[in-house]
Coordinates of C-alpha atoms in Angstrom, one line a residue:
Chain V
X1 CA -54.6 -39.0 15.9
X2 CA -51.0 -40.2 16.6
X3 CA -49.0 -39.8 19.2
X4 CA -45.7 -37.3 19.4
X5 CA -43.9 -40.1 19.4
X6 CA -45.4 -41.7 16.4
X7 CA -45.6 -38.2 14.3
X8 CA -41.7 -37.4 15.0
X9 CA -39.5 -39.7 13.1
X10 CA -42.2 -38.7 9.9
X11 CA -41.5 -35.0 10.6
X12 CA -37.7 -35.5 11.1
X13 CA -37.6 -37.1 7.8
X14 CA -39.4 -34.4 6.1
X15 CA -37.6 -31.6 7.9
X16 CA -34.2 -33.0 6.7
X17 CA -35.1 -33.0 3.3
X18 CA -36.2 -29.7 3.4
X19 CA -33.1 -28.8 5.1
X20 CA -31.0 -30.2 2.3
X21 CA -32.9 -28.2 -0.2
X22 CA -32.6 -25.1 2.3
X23 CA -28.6 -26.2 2.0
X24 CA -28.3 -26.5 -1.9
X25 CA -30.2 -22.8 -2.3
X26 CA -27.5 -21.6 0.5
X27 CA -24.4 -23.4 -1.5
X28 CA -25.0 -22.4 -4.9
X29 CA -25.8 -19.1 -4.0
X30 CA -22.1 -18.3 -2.6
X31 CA -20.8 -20.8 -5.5
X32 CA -22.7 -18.0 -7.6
X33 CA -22.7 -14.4 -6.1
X34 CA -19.2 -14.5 -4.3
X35 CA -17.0 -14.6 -8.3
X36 CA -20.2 -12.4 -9.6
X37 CA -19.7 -9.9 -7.0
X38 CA -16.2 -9.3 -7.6
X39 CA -17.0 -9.0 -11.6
X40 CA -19.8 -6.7 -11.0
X41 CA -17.4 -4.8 -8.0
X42 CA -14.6 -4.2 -10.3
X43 CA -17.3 -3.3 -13.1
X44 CA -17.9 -0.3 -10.9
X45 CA -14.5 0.4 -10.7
X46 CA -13.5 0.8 -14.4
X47 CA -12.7 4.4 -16.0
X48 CA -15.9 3.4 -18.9
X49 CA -18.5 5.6 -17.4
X50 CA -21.8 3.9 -18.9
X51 CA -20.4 0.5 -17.2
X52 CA -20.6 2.4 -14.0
X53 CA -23.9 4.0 -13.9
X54 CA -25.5 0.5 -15.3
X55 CA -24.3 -1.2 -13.0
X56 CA -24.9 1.4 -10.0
X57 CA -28.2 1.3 -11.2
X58 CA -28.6 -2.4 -10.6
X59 CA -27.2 -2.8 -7.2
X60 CA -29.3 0.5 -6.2
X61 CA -33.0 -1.0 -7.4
X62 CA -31.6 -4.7 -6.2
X63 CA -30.5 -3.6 -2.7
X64 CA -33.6 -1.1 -2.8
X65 CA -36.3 -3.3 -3.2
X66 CA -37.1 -6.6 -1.2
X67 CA -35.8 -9.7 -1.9
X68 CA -39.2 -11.1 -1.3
X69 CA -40.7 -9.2 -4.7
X70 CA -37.3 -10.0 -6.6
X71 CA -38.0 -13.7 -6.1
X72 CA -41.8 -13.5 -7.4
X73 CA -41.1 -11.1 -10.5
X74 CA -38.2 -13.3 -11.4
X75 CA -40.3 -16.6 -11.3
X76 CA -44.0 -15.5 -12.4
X77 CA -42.6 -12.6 -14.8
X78 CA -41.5 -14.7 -17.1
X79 CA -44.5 -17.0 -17.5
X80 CA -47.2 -14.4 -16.1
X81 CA -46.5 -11.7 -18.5
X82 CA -44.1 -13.2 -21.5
X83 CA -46.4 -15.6 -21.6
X84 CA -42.9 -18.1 -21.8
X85 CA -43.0 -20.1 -18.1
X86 CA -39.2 -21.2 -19.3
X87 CA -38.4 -21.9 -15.2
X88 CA -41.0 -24.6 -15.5
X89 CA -43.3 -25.7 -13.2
X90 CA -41.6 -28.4 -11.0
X91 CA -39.3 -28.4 -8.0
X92 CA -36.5 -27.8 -10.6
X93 CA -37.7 -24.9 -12.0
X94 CA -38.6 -23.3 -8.8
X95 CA -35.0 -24.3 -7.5
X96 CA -33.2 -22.5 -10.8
X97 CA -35.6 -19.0 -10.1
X98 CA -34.8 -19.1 -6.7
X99 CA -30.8 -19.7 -7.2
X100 CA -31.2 -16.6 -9.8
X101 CA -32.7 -14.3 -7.6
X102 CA -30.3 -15.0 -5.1
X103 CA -27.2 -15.2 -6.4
X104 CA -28.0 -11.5 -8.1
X105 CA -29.4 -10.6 -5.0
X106 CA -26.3 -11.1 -2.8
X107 CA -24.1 -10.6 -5.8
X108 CA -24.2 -6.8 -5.3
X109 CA -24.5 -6.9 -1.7
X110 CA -20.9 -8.8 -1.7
X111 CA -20.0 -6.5 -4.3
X112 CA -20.2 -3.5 -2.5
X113 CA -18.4 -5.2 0.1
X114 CA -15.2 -6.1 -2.2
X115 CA -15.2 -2.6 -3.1
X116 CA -14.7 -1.7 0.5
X117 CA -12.3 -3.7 1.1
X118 CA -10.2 -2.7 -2.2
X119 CA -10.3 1.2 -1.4
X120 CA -9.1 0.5 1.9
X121 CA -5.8 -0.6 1.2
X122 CA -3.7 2.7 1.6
X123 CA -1.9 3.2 -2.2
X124 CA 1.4 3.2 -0.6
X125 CA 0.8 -0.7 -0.7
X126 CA 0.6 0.0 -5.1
X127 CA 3.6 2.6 -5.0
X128 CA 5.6 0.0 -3.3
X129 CA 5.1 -2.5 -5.9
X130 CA 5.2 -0.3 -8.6
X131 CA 8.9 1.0 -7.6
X132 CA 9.6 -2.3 -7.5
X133 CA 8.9 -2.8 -11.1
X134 CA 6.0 -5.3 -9.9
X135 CA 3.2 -5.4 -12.5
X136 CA -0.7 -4.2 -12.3
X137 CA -1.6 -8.1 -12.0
X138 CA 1.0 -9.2 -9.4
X139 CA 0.0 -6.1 -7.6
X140 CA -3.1 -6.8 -7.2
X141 CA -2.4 -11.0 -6.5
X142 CA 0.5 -11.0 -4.8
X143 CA 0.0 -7.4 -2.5
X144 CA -4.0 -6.8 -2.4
X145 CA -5.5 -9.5 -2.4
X146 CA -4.5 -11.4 0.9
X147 CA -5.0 -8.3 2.6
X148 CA -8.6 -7.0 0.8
X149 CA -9.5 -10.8 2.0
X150 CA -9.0 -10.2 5.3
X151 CA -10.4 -7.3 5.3
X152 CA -13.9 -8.4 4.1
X153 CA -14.1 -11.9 5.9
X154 CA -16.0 -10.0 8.7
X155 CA -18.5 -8.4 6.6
X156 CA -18.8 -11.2 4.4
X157 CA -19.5 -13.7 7.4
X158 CA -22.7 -11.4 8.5
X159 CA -23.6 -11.7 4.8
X160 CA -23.2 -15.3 4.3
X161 CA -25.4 -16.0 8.4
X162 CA -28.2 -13.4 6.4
X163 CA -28.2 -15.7 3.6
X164 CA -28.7 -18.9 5.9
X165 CA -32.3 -17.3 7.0
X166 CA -33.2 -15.5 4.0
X167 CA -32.9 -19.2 2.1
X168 CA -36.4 -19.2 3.9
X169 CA -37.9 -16.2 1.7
X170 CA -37.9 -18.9 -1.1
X171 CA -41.0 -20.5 0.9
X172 CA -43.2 -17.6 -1.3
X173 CA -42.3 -19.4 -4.7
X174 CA -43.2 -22.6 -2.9
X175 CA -39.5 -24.0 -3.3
X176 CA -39.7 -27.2 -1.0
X177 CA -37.5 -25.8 1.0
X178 CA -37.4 -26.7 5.5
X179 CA -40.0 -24.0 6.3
X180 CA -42.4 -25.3 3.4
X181 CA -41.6 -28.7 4.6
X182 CA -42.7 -27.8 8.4
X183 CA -45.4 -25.7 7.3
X184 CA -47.3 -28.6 5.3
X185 CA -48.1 -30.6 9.3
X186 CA -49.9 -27.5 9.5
X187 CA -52.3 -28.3 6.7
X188 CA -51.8 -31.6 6.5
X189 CA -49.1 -34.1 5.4
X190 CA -48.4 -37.8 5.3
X191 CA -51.6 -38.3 7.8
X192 CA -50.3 -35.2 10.2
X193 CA -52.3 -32.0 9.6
X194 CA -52.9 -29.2 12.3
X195 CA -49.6 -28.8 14.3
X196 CA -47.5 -26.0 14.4
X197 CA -44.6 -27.8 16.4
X198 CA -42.9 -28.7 13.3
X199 CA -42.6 -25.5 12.4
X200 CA -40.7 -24.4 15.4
X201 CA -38.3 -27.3 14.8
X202 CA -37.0 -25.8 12.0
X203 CA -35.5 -23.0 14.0
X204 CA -32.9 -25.8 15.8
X205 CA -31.7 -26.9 12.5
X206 CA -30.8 -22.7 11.4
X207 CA -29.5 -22.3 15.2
X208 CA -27.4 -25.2 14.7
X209 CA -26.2 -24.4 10.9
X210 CA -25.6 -20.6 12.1
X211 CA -23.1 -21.7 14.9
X212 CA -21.4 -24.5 12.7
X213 CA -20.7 -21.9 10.0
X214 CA -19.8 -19.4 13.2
X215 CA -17.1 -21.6 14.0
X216 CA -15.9 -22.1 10.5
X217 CA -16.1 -18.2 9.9
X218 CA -14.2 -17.5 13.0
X219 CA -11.3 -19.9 11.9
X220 CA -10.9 -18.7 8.7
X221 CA -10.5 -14.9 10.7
X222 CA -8.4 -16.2 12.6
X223 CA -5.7 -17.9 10.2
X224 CA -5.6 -14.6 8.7
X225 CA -4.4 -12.8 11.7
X226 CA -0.8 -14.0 10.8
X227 CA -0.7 -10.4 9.8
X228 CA -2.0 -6.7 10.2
Chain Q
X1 CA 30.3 11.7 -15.8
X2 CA 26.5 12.2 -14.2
X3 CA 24.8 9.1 -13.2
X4 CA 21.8 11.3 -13.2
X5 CA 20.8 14.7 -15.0
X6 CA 17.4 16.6 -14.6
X7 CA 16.9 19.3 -17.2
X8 CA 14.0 21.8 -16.3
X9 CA 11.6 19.3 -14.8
X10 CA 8.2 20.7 -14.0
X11 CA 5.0 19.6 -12.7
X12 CA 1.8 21.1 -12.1
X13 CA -1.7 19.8 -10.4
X14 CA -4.4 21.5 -12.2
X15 CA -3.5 25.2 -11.9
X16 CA -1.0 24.8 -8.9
X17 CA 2.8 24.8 -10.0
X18 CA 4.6 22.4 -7.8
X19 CA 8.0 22.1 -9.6
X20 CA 9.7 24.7 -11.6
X21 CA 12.5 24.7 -13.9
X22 CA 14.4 21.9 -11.8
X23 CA 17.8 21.4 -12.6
X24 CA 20.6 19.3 -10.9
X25 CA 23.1 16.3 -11.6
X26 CA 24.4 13.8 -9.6
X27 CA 28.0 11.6 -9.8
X28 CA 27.9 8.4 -9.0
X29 CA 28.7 7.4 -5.5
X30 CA 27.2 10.9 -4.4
X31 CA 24.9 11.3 -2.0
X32 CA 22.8 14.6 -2.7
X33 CA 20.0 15.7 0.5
X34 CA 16.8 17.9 -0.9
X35 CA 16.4 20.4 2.4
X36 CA 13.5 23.0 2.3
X37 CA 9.9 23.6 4.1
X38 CA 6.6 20.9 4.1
X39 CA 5.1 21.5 0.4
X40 CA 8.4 22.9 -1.3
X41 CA 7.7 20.2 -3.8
X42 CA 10.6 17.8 -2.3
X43 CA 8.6 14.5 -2.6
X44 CA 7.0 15.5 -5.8
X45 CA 10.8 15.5 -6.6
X46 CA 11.3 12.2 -5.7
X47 CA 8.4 11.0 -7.1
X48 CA 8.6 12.1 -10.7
X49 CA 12.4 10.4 -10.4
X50 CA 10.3 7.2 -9.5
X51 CA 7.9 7.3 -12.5
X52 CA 5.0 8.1 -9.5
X53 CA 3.9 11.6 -10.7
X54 CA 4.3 12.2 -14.6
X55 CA 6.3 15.8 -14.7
X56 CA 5.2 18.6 -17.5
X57 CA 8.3 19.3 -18.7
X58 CA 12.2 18.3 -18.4
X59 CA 14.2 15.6 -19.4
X60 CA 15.6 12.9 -17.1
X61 CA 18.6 10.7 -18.0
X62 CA 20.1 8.1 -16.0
X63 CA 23.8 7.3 -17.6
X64 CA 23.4 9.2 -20.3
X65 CA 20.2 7.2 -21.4
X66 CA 17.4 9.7 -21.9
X67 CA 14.9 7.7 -19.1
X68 CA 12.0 10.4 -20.0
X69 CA 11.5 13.5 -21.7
X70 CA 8.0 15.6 -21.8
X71 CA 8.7 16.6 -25.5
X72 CA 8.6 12.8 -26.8
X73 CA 4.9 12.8 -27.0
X74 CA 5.4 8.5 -28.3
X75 CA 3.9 5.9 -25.5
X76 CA 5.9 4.0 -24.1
X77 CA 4.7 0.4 -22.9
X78 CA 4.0 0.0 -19.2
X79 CA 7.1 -3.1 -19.8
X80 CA 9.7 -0.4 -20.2
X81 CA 8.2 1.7 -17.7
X82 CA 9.0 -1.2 -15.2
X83 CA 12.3 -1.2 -16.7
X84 CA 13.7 2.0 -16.7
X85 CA 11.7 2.3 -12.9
X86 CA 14.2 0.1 -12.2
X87 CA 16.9 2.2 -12.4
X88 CA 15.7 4.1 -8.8
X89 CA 14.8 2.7 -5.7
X90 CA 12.8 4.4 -3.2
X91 CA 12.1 3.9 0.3
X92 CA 9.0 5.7 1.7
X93 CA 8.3 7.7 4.6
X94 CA 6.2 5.8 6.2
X95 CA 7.6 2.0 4.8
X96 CA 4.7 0.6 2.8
X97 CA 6.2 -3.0 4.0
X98 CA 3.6 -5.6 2.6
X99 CA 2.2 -6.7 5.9
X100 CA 1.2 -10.8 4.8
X101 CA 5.1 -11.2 4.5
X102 CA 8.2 -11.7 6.2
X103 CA 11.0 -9.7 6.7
X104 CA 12.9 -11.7 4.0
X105 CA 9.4 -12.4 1.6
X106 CA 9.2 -8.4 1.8
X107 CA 12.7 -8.0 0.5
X108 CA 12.9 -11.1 -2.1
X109 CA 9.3 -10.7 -3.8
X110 CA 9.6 -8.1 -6.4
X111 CA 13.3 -10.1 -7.1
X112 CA 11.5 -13.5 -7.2
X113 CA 8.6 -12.0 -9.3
X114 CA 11.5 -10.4 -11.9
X115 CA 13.1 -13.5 -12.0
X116 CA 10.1 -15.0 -13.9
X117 CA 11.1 -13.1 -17.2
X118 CA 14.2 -15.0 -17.0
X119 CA 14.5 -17.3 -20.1
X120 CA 15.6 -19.8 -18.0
X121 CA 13.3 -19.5 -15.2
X122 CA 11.5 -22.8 -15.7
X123 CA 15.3 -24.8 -15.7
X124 CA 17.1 -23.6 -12.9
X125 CA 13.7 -22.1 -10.5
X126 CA 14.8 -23.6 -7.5
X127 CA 18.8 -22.3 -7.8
X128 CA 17.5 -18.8 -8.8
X129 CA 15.6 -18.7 -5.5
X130 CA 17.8 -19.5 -3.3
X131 CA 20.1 -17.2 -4.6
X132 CA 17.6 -14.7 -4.2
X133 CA 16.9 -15.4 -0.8
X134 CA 20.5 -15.6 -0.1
X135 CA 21.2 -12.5 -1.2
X136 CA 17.7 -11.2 0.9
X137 CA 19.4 -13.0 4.2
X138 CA 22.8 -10.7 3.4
X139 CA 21.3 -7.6 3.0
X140 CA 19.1 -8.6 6.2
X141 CA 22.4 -8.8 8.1
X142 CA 23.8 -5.6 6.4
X143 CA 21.0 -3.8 8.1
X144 CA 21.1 -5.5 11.3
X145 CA 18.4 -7.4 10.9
X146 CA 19.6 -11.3 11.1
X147 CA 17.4 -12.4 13.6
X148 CA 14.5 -11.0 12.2
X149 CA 14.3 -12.3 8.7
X150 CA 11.2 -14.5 9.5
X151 CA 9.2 -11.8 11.5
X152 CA 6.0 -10.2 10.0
X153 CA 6.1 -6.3 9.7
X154 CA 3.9 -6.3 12.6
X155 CA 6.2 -7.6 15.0
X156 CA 9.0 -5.0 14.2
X157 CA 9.4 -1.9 15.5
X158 CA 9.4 1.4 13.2
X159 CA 13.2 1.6 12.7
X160 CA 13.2 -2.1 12.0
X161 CA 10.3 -1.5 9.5
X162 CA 12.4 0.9 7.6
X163 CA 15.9 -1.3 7.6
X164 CA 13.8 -4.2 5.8
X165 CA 12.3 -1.1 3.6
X166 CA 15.9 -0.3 2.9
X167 CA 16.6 -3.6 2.1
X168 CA 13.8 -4.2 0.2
X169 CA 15.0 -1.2 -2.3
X170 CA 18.5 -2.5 -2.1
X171 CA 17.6 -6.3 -3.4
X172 CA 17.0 -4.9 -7.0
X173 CA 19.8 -2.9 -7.1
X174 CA 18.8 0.5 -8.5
X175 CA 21.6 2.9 -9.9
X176 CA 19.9 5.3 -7.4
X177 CA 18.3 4.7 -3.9
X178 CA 16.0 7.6 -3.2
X179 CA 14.6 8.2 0.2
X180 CA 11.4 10.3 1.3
X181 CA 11.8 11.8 4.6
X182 CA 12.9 8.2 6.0
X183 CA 12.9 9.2 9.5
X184 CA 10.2 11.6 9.8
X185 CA 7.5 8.4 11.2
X186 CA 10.0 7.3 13.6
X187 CA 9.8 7.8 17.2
X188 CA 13.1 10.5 17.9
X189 CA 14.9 7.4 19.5
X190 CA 14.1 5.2 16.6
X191 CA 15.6 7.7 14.3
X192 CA 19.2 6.7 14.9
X193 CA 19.4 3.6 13.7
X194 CA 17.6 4.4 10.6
X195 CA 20.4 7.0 10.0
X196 CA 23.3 4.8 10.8
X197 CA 22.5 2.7 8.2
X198 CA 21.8 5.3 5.6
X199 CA 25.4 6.6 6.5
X200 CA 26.9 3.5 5.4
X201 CA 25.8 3.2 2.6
X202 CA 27.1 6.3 2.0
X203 CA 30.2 5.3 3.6
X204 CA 29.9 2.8 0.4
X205 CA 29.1 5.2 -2.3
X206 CA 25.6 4.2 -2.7
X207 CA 24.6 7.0 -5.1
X208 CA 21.6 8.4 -2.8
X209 CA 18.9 11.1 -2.8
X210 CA 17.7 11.5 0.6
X211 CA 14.8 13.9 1.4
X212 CA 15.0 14.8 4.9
X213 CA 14.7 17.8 7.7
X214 CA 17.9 16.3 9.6
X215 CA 20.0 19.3 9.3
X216 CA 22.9 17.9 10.8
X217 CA 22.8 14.5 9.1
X218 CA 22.5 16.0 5.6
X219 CA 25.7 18.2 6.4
X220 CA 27.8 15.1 7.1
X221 CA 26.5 12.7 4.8
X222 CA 25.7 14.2 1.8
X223 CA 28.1 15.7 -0.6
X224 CA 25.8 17.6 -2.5
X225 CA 22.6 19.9 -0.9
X226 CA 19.5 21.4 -2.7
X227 CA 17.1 23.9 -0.7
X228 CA 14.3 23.9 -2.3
X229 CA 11.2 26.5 -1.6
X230 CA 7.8 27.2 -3.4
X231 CA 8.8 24.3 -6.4
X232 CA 11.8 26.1 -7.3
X233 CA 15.7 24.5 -6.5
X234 CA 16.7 28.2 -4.5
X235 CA 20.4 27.3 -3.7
X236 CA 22.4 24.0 -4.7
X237 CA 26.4 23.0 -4.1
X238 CA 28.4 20.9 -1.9
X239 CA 26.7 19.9 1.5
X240 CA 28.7 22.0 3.7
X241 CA 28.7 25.2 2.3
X242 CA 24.8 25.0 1.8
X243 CA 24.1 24.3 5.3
X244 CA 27.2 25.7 7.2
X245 CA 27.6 29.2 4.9
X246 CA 24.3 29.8 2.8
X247 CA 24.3 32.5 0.3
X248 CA 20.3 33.0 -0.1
X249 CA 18.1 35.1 2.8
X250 CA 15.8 32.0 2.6
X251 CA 18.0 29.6 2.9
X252 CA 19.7 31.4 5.8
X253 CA 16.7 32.2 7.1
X254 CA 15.3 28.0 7.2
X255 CA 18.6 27.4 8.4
X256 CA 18.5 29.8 11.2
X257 CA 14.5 27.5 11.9
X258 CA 16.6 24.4 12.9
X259 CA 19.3 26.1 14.7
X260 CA 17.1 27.5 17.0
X261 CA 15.2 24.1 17.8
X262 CA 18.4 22.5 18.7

């Protein structure tokens, strides 16, 4: 048995590059959902009725069901019942199930958001560009779309703090992501096997991601209050 | 000769008739003030003028150019919508400033924007913007307004809100500036200064339609008046035999309303 001291620098190593994994899954999800959301938000918006209810329909079943079940249908479905594992089996494969599941996940989530944000700017703001012979497109760039942003950037920063922690929901799939990676000195790792402390490391490194992106959020909401 | 005629204009929401058989011209340099009760189909009016509500029925021209008629059933592109829009400004009750810009950005955008049709946009960009902005920073001053070219929406008062609104309209230079009730969001001693400046323009023949429930201030500033009530124009002719001798029992009778509240 080894001492703290001797375990820690082992754990460290293995907790960072869990983290970084924890990091990619958080990155390429807003890469992802944050341009899918506004596709699927202004989807909804259209006049073409069958558009509409589809994609209703999707954002109802993926904001009614758990993101926990999403991520194991989308990653055992396709082997499991197609009978076609095209994720693969690796870390790579678990990594492009996981960025799926997510991205579609918080895809609608952010989608419902823009829409929000789009139906509350008063129409006077599109009468006034209209009368000035503006059209549809620099409406909507030049008018809307500085304020709709400012609008969301609060809801969308309690989205995007979710997302840090639910990166951790990929642990079910076995994505080799900072919980895995503390969990595994549970049951034994690199000669360590048995401790739980690890474990409740990995809550600094969330604590300490959450308030970095706290700060960064909060700037951003500021440098929009130029205007009301 | 009419800068504007409006032949039988008529609009209806569902089932609900909101203009009727709306008649009137305008000369150019005219100001005319639309007077009647909340839901006499004034701004509906004004709107219609402004390609913002589609009428039924009527035909509008703007010097002598038919600018739409109900009966042509052909579309026309959203291109030359923009461009015959142009020939009316409007200036809303309650401003509809863009709040991320300045003063000046407010009243130089939709100019700036235009100004990328230009054919020779790409040559001359800079030039073409600073005349722009030039112009923005005169019509600024026109309204008072010098010292506040660079302040956000936010950080004017109402009546300074609605000056850069006026401006705003003015920078495109519409044929005719239309105005929908431009005082009626205005604290009473914010209304003033508002007014001023819509009386001279009028001082300057700016052909005008002004919406309003300032009695007083459509007597002595407009030349022609229209009462309307329940979507239909009840009484029209020269300001100051409207207001000061009406020849209707309504319009005696609204008349009579302000009287007493003054």
């Amino acid at each position: 048995m080894s001492t703290f001291s001797q375990q820690l620098p082992i754990v460290l190593h293995s907790l960072n590059a869990g983290f970084l994994q924890t990091l990619r899954l958080f990155g390429i999800t807003l890469a992802g959902a944050i341009p899918l959301g506004l596709v699927i938000c202004l989807g909804c918006m259209t006049r073409f009725k069958p558009l509409t209810a589809v994609l209703r329909a999707v954002i109802w079943i993926v904001r009614g069901t758990p993101l926990m079940i999403q991520l194991l249908i989308i990653y055992y479905f396709p082997g499991i019942v197609l009978g076609n594992a095209f994720w693969g089996s690796g870390e790579r494969g678990r990594f492009i199930a996981a960025s799926v599941a997510f991205i579609v996940n918080y895809a609608c989530y952010f989608a419902e958001i823009y829409r929000g944000g789009i139906q509350s700017i008063p129409v006077g703001q599109d009468e006034a560009g209209m009368v000035l012979g503006m059209t549809k497109s620099q409406i909507f760039f030049k008018v809307k779309l500085l304020q709709m942003v400012k609008r969301i950037v609060p809801p969308m920063s309690n989205e995007i703090i979710t997302l840090v922690k639910d990166t951790s929901l990929s642990r079910i799939i076995a994505l080799q992501e900072i919980i895995w990676a503390g969990q595994s000195f549970m049951k034994g790792h690199q000669g360590i096997s048995g401790v739980i402390w690890p474990l409740f490391f990995t809550a600094i490194y969330y604590l300490v991601f959450t308030g970095i992106l706290t700060i960064v959020l909060g700037a951003i909401e500021k440098k929009l209050n130029f205007f009301r | 000769m009419a800068i504007l005629d409006v032949k039988n204009l008529e609009k209806h929401f569902g089932s609900t008739r909101v203009l009727n058989d709306i008649s009137f011209s305008l000369e150019k340099g005219n100001a005319l003030a639309i007077i009647g009760a909340s839901g006499s189909g004034k701004t509906t009016l004004l709107r219609c003028l402004n390609f913002l509500e589609i009428p039924n029925q009527g035909v509008i021209s703007v010097k002598d150019e038919v600018i739409f008629d109900a009966a042509a059933r052909g579309r026309v592109s959203e291109r030359e919508i923009r461009r015959r829009r142009l020939h009316f400004g409007l200036v809303f009750q309650s401003f509809n400033l863009f709040p991320q810009y300045t003063a000046l950005g407010n009243v130089c955008l939709a100019g700036k924007l235009l100004a990328q049709e230009r054919p020779d946009f790409q040559a001359n960009k800079k030039e073409i913007f600073a005349e722009i902005e030039e112009k923005g920073r005169s019509l600024l001053a026109q309204m008072g307004l010098s010292d506040r070219a660079e302040h956000f929406p936010h950080q004017l008062s109402g009546g300074q809100q609605q000056r850069v609104a006026i401006a705003r309209a003015l920078a495109l230079e519409p044929d005719i500036l239309c105005f929908d009730e431009p005082t009626s969001a205005l604290d009473p001693e914010l209304t003033g200064e508002v007014l001023r400046v819509i009386r001279s323009l009028a001082e300057k023949e700016t052909t005008m339609i002004i919406v309003t429930h300032e009695m007083a201030f459509a007597r002595d500033v407009a030349d022609q008046v229209i009462f309307m009530e329940g979507g239909y124009i009840l009484e029209q002719g020269p300001a100051k035999e409207v207001i000061g001798n009406p020849k209707e029992e309504r319009t005696k009778q609204f008349l009579a309303r302000y009287r007493e509240d003054a």
